[in-house]
Structures are given as C-alpha cells and as structure tokens.
C-alpha cells in the first residue's frame, strides 16, 4: 500500500448533474462559465476535465450536442487538458441521448458507469427552501424512485460504438465493489483494453459508503482483479472529497475534485470555482512529495489517442 513514485493525475469535474443552481452561485451553467472554470482548473493543475452540459437558461442538465459544442472547441483551444465527456448524463436520459454528444465529438476519453444502481440525491432537497428554478426540487426528490440504468447491454453498446467506433478510452466509474467485477467481466470478454482508468466513487446514496476501510477494500479488490494493468483514481462526495483523495494519493492513486463532487472548499466555505479545489489538492500532493502529472503525461499513462484525433 506504499505510495509509488509515479506522478498523480488530477481530474476535475466542473459541473455534473447532481447539484443545482440554488446550491451555489459558483456552479457553472453557461458555456462561458464552463470554459472559464475549465481553463482555471487546468491552469491550477488538472490534467483531465470531466464535462457535462446544462441548459444555459435554467441550469438543468442537457444531453444536447449543440450545447457541448459551445464549449468543447473553446476548451481545446484554451487548454492542453484531456477533455472527458460524460456518458452518464443525468436522470431519465436514454443511452442514445447520453451518447449523442460523445459520438459527435469523438473525444479522447469519456466516463462510463459500470452498473445500474439506486442514485439517491433526494436528501439534498431538504436543505433548501427558496429555489432559483422550478425544475430543481422535483428533480432531486424524484430520485427516491429512480434507478440509474447501466445494464450489461448498455455498457457493451457504449464500448462498441464509442470505444471501438471512435477510439475513445474510458474513465470507468465504479460506485460499488460489484462494479469492479462488472468491469472484469468486460475485460474477460475482450471488450475493454488495458491500461484501465478506474474511478472508484464513495459517498453516493446507493453506492459504497465513504469509510476508510471501503477505500482500502476497493483498492485491494481492483489489485486482485486487474493487477498492474490499471490506473486507480478516487473521488468522494461532499465533505469526504479532500480526505479521500489524499488517502488515495498516499496509496499510489490518482485524484478527482471539482464542483460536480463537492461545492465546498472547507467546512462551511463554498468554493468559488473548481480551480480552488484543484489548487488545494495539488498543494497537499506536493507537501507529500508527490508530483502532479501534466496532460501529456496523463495521455501517456492512459494510452489516449491524442487531442489531434478528436472531432471538435
């Protein structure tokens, strides 16, 4: 479990589809805001930017490729970061809707959720009373009766059309131990290729809890299943973000931060942007004598096709 000497990849998830505009004025909604925060996060040290799109008027998550194309080319022009597009989308999007933008953009990397699950963000609704937009409260509360669909057939479809078809590689998002075994199944079938980039996720209601022993167990399980043929990364929701990413880095892993995963910089203090979180975890890594990977180093570690091979 000792830390390795390899460099640490910092991923930054800028906006996601969990938090809503009422929760923080810093949450980027418009293409201009996503570009501004993406550039800031990259300058702070993020090698990978994980991207969702939102309706610029209401902040509601959208799969519309036209909205993605309002910020993807600008981010590519303004940063050297790897641009990683969601295939998870948000509540009640079909797989085809979730894939519309990635299939058009043919990015270097996309996220891919490794199993269907309860995805409960309804407790967040009890923390707020004055909503900026009518969609927010029912969107959150509906998740007490929502299954985030990622069937074996769905995953295989994405691997075939986006992976084989576009040369895109994946951030395999594993919210529980079983998701690691699902990924091993696809490796056994020859549908995924090493090196795998495995993002283990802690603290989502419906997934594995944010406990230190779970972090170790997920790492040990991935080691048993994949040996040395993977890069491990960790994200944790809310207040667990910095403690868990720090522990992961000490254990030889990579880290993910950003306003998708937590709106806060410290207890009781909202982050002004994702770059503040990137800068914070970078300071911690460097205090631990860990080096941060550049985008080009991350591309080499993850065997990505390169920014010149995307369609935007």
CSV table of C-alpha atoms in Angstrom, one decimal:
chain,number,residue,atom,x,y,z
A,1,UNK,CA,0.0,0.0,0.0
A,2,UNK,CA,3.0,2.3,0.0
A,3,UNK,CA,2.9,5.3,-2.4
A,4,UNK,CA,4.6,4.8,-5.7
A,5,UNK,CA,6.9,7.3,-7.3
A,6,UNK,CA,4.6,7.8,-10.4
A,7,UNK,CA,3.0,11.1,-11.0
A,8,UNK,CA,-0.6,11.8,-9.9
A,9,UNK,CA,-3.3,12.6,-12.4
A,10,UNK,CA,-5.7,15.3,-11.1
A,11,UNK,CA,-9.1,15.1,-12.7
A,12,UNK,CA,-11.6,18.0,-12.3
A,13,UNK,CA,-15.4,17.6,-12.8
A,14,UNK,CA,-16.7,21.0,-13.4
A,15,UNK,CA,-20.5,20.9,-13.1
A,16,UNK,CA,-22.0,17.4,-13.3
A,17,UNK,CA,-25.7,16.8,-12.9
A,18,UNK,CA,-26.2,16.4,-9.1
A,19,UNK,CA,-26.0,19.9,-7.8
A,20,UNK,CA,-28.5,22.5,-8.9
A,21,UNK,CA,-28.1,26.3,-9.3
A,22,UNK,CA,-29.8,27.1,-6.0
A,23,UNK,CA,-27.0,25.3,-4.1
A,24,UNK,CA,-24.1,27.6,-5.2
A,25,UNK,CA,-23.7,30.6,-7.4
A,26,UNK,CA,-20.3,29.2,-8.4
A,27,UNK,CA,-21.8,26.2,-10.2
A,28,UNK,CA,-21.0,26.8,-13.9
A,29,UNK,CA,-24.1,26.7,-16.1
A,30,UNK,CA,-23.5,28.5,-19.3
A,31,UNK,CA,-20.8,27.6,-21.9
A,32,UNK,CA,-18.9,30.7,-21.0
A,33,UNK,CA,-18.8,29.8,-17.3
A,34,UNK,CA,-17.8,26.2,-18.1
A,35,UNK,CA,-14.9,27.4,-20.3
A,36,UNK,CA,-13.8,29.9,-17.7
A,37,UNK,CA,-13.8,27.4,-14.9
A,38,UNK,CA,-12.3,24.7,-17.1
A,39,UNK,CA,-9.4,27.0,-18.1
A,40,UNK,CA,-8.9,27.9,-14.4
A,41,UNK,CA,-8.9,24.3,-13.3
A,42,UNK,CA,-6.4,23.3,-16.0
A,43,UNK,CA,-4.1,26.2,-15.1
A,44,UNK,CA,-4.3,25.1,-11.4
A,45,UNK,CA,-3.1,21.6,-12.3
A,46,UNK,CA,-5.9,19.5,-13.6
A,47,UNK,CA,-4.8,17.2,-16.4
A,48,UNK,CA,-8.3,15.9,-17.2
A,49,UNK,CA,-11.5,18.0,-17.3
A,50,UNK,CA,-14.7,15.9,-16.9
A,51,UNK,CA,-17.6,17.6,-18.6
A,52,UNK,CA,-21.4,17.7,-18.5
A,53,UNK,CA,-23.6,20.3,-20.2
A,54,UNK,CA,-26.5,22.4,-18.8
A,55,UNK,CA,-29.3,24.4,-20.3
A,56,UNK,CA,-27.8,27.9,-20.2
A,57,UNK,CA,-31.1,29.5,-19.2
A,58,UNK,CA,-32.2,27.2,-16.4
A,59,UNK,CA,-29.1,25.2,-15.4
A,60,UNK,CA,-30.9,21.9,-16.0
A,61,UNK,CA,-28.6,19.1,-17.3
A,62,UNK,CA,-28.9,18.6,-21.0
A,63,UNK,CA,-27.6,16.0,-23.5
A,64,UNK,CA,-27.8,18.5,-26.4
A,65,UNK,CA,-24.7,18.1,-28.6
A,66,UNK,CA,-25.1,21.8,-29.7
A,67,UNK,CA,-24.6,22.9,-26.1
A,68,UNK,CA,-21.5,20.7,-25.7
A,69,UNK,CA,-20.1,22.2,-28.9
A,70,UNK,CA,-20.4,25.7,-27.5
A,71,UNK,CA,-17.6,24.9,-25.0
A,72,UNK,CA,-15.6,21.8,-26.2
A,73,UNK,CA,-13.7,23.6,-29.1
A,74,UNK,CA,-13.0,26.6,-26.9
A,75,UNK,CA,-11.6,24.4,-24.1
A,76,UNK,CA,-9.5,22.5,-26.6
A,77,UNK,CA,-8.1,25.8,-27.9
A,78,UNK,CA,-7.5,27.3,-24.5
A,79,UNK,CA,-6.0,24.3,-22.6
A,80,UNK,CA,-4.0,21.2,-23.2
A,81,UNK,CA,-6.2,19.2,-20.8
A,82,UNK,CA,-7.8,15.9,-21.7
A,83,UNK,CA,-11.5,16.6,-22.3
A,84,UNK,CA,-13.5,13.8,-20.8
A,85,UNK,CA,-17.2,13.8,-21.7
A,86,UNK,CA,-19.9,12.2,-19.6
A,87,UNK,CA,-21.9,9.2,-20.9
A,88,UNK,CA,-23.9,9.1,-17.7
A,89,UNK,CA,-25.8,12.3,-18.4
A,90,UNK,CA,-28.5,12.8,-15.9
A,91,UNK,CA,-31.8,11.5,-14.6
A,92,UNK,CA,-34.0,9.7,-17.2
A,93,UNK,CA,-31.8,10.3,-20.2
A,94,UNK,CA,-31.8,7.3,-22.6
A,95,UNK,CA,-28.5,5.7,-23.5
A,96,UNK,CA,-28.9,7.2,-27.0
A,97,UNK,CA,-29.4,10.7,-25.6
A,98,UNK,CA,-26.4,10.2,-23.3
A,99,UNK,CA,-24.2,9.2,-26.3
A,100,UNK,CA,-25.3,11.9,-28.7
A,101,UNK,CA,-22.6,14.4,-27.8
A,102,UNK,CA,-19.8,11.9,-27.3
A,103,UNK,CA,-20.4,10.2,-30.7
A,104,UNK,CA,-20.3,13.5,-32.4
A,105,UNK,CA,-17.2,14.8,-30.6
A,106,UNK,CA,-15.2,11.5,-30.6
A,107,UNK,CA,-13.2,12.6,-27.5
A,108,UNK,CA,-10.1,11.1,-26.1
A,109,UNK,CA,-11.9,10.0,-23.0
A,110,UNK,CA,-15.5,9.5,-21.7
A,111,UNK,CA,-16.8,8.4,-18.4
A,112,UNK,CA,-18.6,5.1,-18.3
A,113,UNK,CA,-20.7,3.9,-15.3
A,114,UNK,CA,-20.2,0.2,-14.6
A,115,UNK,CA,-23.6,-0.8,-13.3
A,116,UNK,CA,-27.2,0.1,-12.7
A,117,UNK,CA,-27.9,1.5,-9.2
A,118,UNK,CA,-30.1,3.5,-6.9
A,119,UNK,CA,-28.8,7.0,-7.2
A,120,UNK,CA,-30.3,9.0,-4.3
A,121,UNK,CA,-29.8,12.7,-4.2
A,122,UNK,CA,-33.2,13.4,-2.8
A,123,UNK,CA,-31.9,14.3,0.7
A,124,UNK,CA,-30.3,17.4,-0.8
A,125,UNK,CA,-33.8,18.8,-1.4
A,126,UNK,CA,-34.4,19.1,2.4
A,127,UNK,CA,-31.6,21.6,2.8
A,128,UNK,CA,-33.1,24.4,0.6
A,129,UNK,CA,-36.4,26.2,0.5
A,130,UNK,CA,-36.1,29.1,-1.9
A,131,UNK,CA,-35.4,27.6,-5.4
A,132,UNK,CA,-34.0,29.6,-8.3
A,133,UNK,CA,-35.8,27.3,-10.9
A,134,UNK,CA,-39.0,25.3,-10.8
A,135,UNK,CA,-37.3,22.1,-12.0
A,136,UNK,CA,-34.8,21.8,-9.2
A,137,UNK,CA,-36.8,20.4,-6.2
A,138,UNK,CA,-38.8,17.8,-8.2
A,139,UNK,CA,-35.7,16.7,-10.0
A,140,UNK,CA,-34.0,16.0,-6.7
A,141,UNK,CA,-37.0,14.5,-4.9
A,142,UNK,CA,-37.7,12.1,-7.8
A,143,UNK,CA,-34.5,10.2,-7.1
A,144,UNK,CA,-36.1,8.2,-4.3
A,145,UNK,CA,-37.8,6.2,-7.0
A,146,UNK,CA,-35.0,6.3,-9.6
A,147,UNK,CA,-32.6,3.6,-10.9
A,148,UNK,CA,-29.6,4.9,-12.8
A,149,UNK,CA,-29.6,2.4,-15.7
A,150,UNK,CA,-26.4,0.9,-16.9
A,151,UNK,CA,-27.1,-2.6,-18.0
A,152,UNK,CA,-24.6,-5.1,-19.4
A,153,UNK,CA,-26.1,-4.5,-22.8
A,154,UNK,CA,-26.0,-0.7,-22.4
A,155,UNK,CA,-22.3,-0.9,-21.4
A,156,UNK,CA,-21.4,-3.2,-24.3
A,157,UNK,CA,-23.2,-0.8,-26.7
A,158,UNK,CA,-21.2,2.1,-25.5
A,159,UNK,CA,-17.9,0.2,-25.6
A,160,UNK,CA,-18.6,-0.9,-29.2
A,161,UNK,CA,-19.9,2.4,-30.7
A,162,UNK,CA,-17.8,4.9,-28.7
A,163,UNK,CA,-14.8,2.8,-27.8
A,164,UNK,CA,-14.2,0.7,-30.9
A,165,UNK,CA,-16.0,3.1,-33.2
A,166,UNK,CA,-14.4,6.3,-32.1
A,167,UNK,CA,-11.1,5.3,-30.4
A,168,UNK,CA,-12.3,6.8,-27.2
A,169,UNK,CA,-11.0,5.4,-23.9
A,170,UNK,CA,-12.9,5.4,-20.6
A,171,UNK,CA,-12.9,6.6,-17.1
A,172,UNK,CA,-14.7,3.5,-15.6
A,173,UNK,CA,-16.8,4.8,-12.8
A,174,UNK,CA,-17.3,2.2,-10.0
A,175,UNK,CA,-19.7,3.1,-7.3
A,176,UNK,CA,-19.5,-0.2,-5.5
A,177,UNK,CA,-17.5,-3.4,-5.3
A,178,UNK,CA,-19.7,-5.2,-7.8
A,179,UNK,CA,-18.9,-2.6,-10.4
A,180,UNK,CA,-15.3,-3.7,-10.3
A,181,UNK,CA,-16.4,-7.3,-11.1
A,182,UNK,CA,-18.6,-6.0,-13.9
A,183,UNK,CA,-15.5,-4.3,-15.4
A,184,UNK,CA,-13.5,-7.5,-15.0
A,185,UNK,CA,-16.3,-9.3,-16.9
A,186,UNK,CA,-15.9,-6.9,-19.9
A,187,UNK,CA,-12.1,-7.3,-19.7
A,188,UNK,CA,-12.5,-11.1,-19.9
A,189,UNK,CA,-14.8,-10.7,-22.9
A,190,UNK,CA,-12.1,-8.6,-24.6
A,191,UNK,CA,-14.4,-5.5,-24.9
A,192,UNK,CA,-12.1,-3.2,-22.8
A,193,UNK,CA,-8.4,-2.8,-23.2
A,194,UNK,CA,-5.7,-2.1,-20.6
A,195,UNK,CA,-4.5,0.1,-19.1
A,196,UNK,CA,-7.8,0.7,-17.4
A,197,UNK,CA,-8.6,4.0,-15.8
A,198,UNK,CA,-10.7,3.1,-12.8
A,199,UNK,CA,-12.5,5.8,-10.8
A,200,UNK,CA,-13.8,4.5,-7.5
A,201,UNK,CA,-16.5,6.6,-6.1
A,202,UNK,CA,-17.5,6.9,-2.4
A,203,UNK,CA,-20.4,8.6,-0.6
A,204,UNK,CA,-23.3,8.5,-3.1
A,205,UNK,CA,-26.5,7.2,-1.5
A,206,UNK,CA,-27.0,3.9,-3.3
A,207,UNK,CA,-23.3,3.2,-3.7
A,208,UNK,CA,-20.5,2.3,-1.3
A,209,UNK,CA,-20.1,4.5,1.8
A,210,UNK,CA,-17.3,6.9,2.5
A,211,UNK,CA,-15.4,4.8,5.0
A,212,UNK,CA,-11.7,4.4,5.1
A,213,UNK,CA,-11.9,0.6,5.2
A,214,UNK,CA,-14.0,0.7,2.0
A,215,UNK,CA,-11.4,2.7,0.2
A,216,UNK,CA,-8.8,0.1,1.1
A,217,UNK,CA,-11.1,-2.7,0.1
A,218,UNK,CA,-11.9,-1.2,-3.3
A,219,UNK,CA,-8.2,-0.8,-3.9
A,220,UNK,CA,-7.4,-4.3,-2.8
A,221,UNK,CA,-10.2,-5.7,-5.0
A,222,UNK,CA,-9.0,-3.8,-8.0
A,223,UNK,CA,-5.5,-5.1,-7.4
A,224,UNK,CA,-6.8,-8.7,-7.3
A,225,UNK,CA,-8.8,-8.3,-10.5
A,226,UNK,CA,-6.5,-6.2,-12.6
A,227,UNK,CA,-3.0,-6.5,-11.2
A,228,UNK,CA,-0.8,-3.8,-12.6
A,229,UNK,CA,-3.0,-3.2,-15.7
A,230,UNK,CA,-4.9,-0.2,-14.4
A,231,UNK,CA,-4.6,3.4,-13.1
A,232,UNK,CA,-6.6,3.9,-9.9
A,233,UNK,CA,-8.4,7.2,-9.1
A,234,UNK,CA,-10.7,8.2,-6.3
A,235,UNK,CA,-13.5,10.8,-5.9
A,236,UNK,CA,-15.7,11.2,-2.8
A,237,UNK,CA,-18.8,13.2,-2.4
A,238,UNK,CA,-19.2,16.3,-0.3
A,239,UNK,CA,-17.0,16.7,2.8
A,240,UNK,CA,-15.2,13.5,2.1
A,241,UNK,CA,-13.6,14.9,-1.1
A,242,UNK,CA,-10.2,16.0,0.2
A,243,UNK,CA,-9.7,13.4,2.9
A,244,UNK,CA,-10.4,10.5,0.5
A,245,UNK,CA,-8.4,11.9,-2.4
A,246,UNK,CA,-5.5,12.5,0.0
A,247,UNK,CA,-5.6,8.9,1.2
A,248,UNK,CA,-5.8,7.6,-2.3
A,249,UNK,CA,-2.7,9.6,-3.4
A,250,UNK,CA,-0.7,8.3,-0.4
A,251,UNK,CA,-1.7,4.8,-1.6
A,252,UNK,CA,-0.4,5.4,-5.1
A,253,UNK,CA,-3.7,6.5,-6.7
A,254,UNK,CA,-4.9,9.5,-8.7
A,255,UNK,CA,-7.5,12.0,-7.6
A,256,UNK,CA,-10.6,13.8,-8.8
A,257,UNK,CA,-12.1,17.0,-7.4
A,258,UNK,CA,-14.5,19.7,-8.8
A,259,UNK,CA,-17.9,21.2,-8.1
A,260,UNK,CA,-19.6,18.2,-9.5
A,261,UNK,CA,-18.4,16.2,-6.5
A,262,UNK,CA,-18.4,18.9,-3.8
A,263,UNK,CA,-19.5,22.5,-3.6
A,264,UNK,CA,-17.2,23.3,-0.7
A,265,UNK,CA,-13.6,24.2,-0.3
A,266,UNK,CA,-13.6,23.8,3.5
A,267,UNK,CA,-16.1,23.3,6.3
A,268,UNK,CA,-18.8,26.0,5.9
A,269,UNK,CA,-17.0,27.6,3.0
A,270,UNK,CA,-18.3,27.3,-0.6
A,271,UNK,CA,-15.7,27.1,-3.3
A,272,UNK,CA,-15.6,30.0,-5.7
A,273,UNK,CA,-14.8,27.7,-8.5
A,274,UNK,CA,-13.3,24.2,-9.2
A,275,UNK,CA,-9.8,25.7,-9.6
A,276,UNK,CA,-9.7,26.3,-5.8
A,277,UNK,CA,-10.3,22.6,-5.2
A,278,UNK,CA,-7.6,21.7,-7.7
A,279,UNK,CA,-5.1,24.1,-6.1
A,280,UNK,CA,-5.9,22.7,-2.7
A,281,UNK,CA,-5.4,19.0,-3.6
A,282,UNK,CA,-2.3,20.0,-5.6
A,283,UNK,CA,-0.8,21.7,-2.5
A,284,UNK,CA,-1.5,18.6,-0.4
A,285,UNK,CA,0.1,16.3,-3.0
A,286,UNK,CA,3.2,18.5,-3.3
A,287,UNK,CA,3.5,18.7,0.5
A,288,UNK,CA,3.6,14.9,0.4
A,289,UNK,CA,6.4,15.0,-2.2
A,290,UNK,CA,4.1,13.7,-4.9
A,291,UNK,CA,4.4,15.1,-8.4
A,292,UNK,CA,1.4,16.1,-10.4
A,293,UNK,CA,1.1,14.8,-14.0
A,294,UNK,CA,0.8,17.1,-16.9
A,295,UNK,CA,-1.9,16.5,-19.6
A,296,UNK,CA,0.7,14.9,-21.9
A,297,UNK,CA,2.0,12.7,-19.1
A,298,UNK,CA,-1.6,11.7,-18.3
A,299,UNK,CA,-2.2,10.8,-22.0
A,300,UNK,CA,0.8,8.5,-22.0
A,301,UNK,CA,-0.2,6.9,-18.7
A,302,UNK,CA,-3.7,6.2,-20.0
A,303,UNK,CA,-2.7,5.4,-23.6
A,304,UNK,CA,-5.1,8.1,-25.1
A,305,UNK,CA,-5.3,8.8,-28.8
A,306,UNK,CA,-4.4,12.5,-28.5
A,307,UNK,CA,-6.2,15.8,-28.8
A,308,UNK,CA,-5.5,15.9,-32.6
A,309,UNK,CA,-7.7,12.9,-33.1
A,310,UNK,CA,-11.0,14.3,-31.7
A,311,UNK,CA,-13.8,15.7,-33.9
A,312,UNK,CA,-14.1,19.2,-32.4
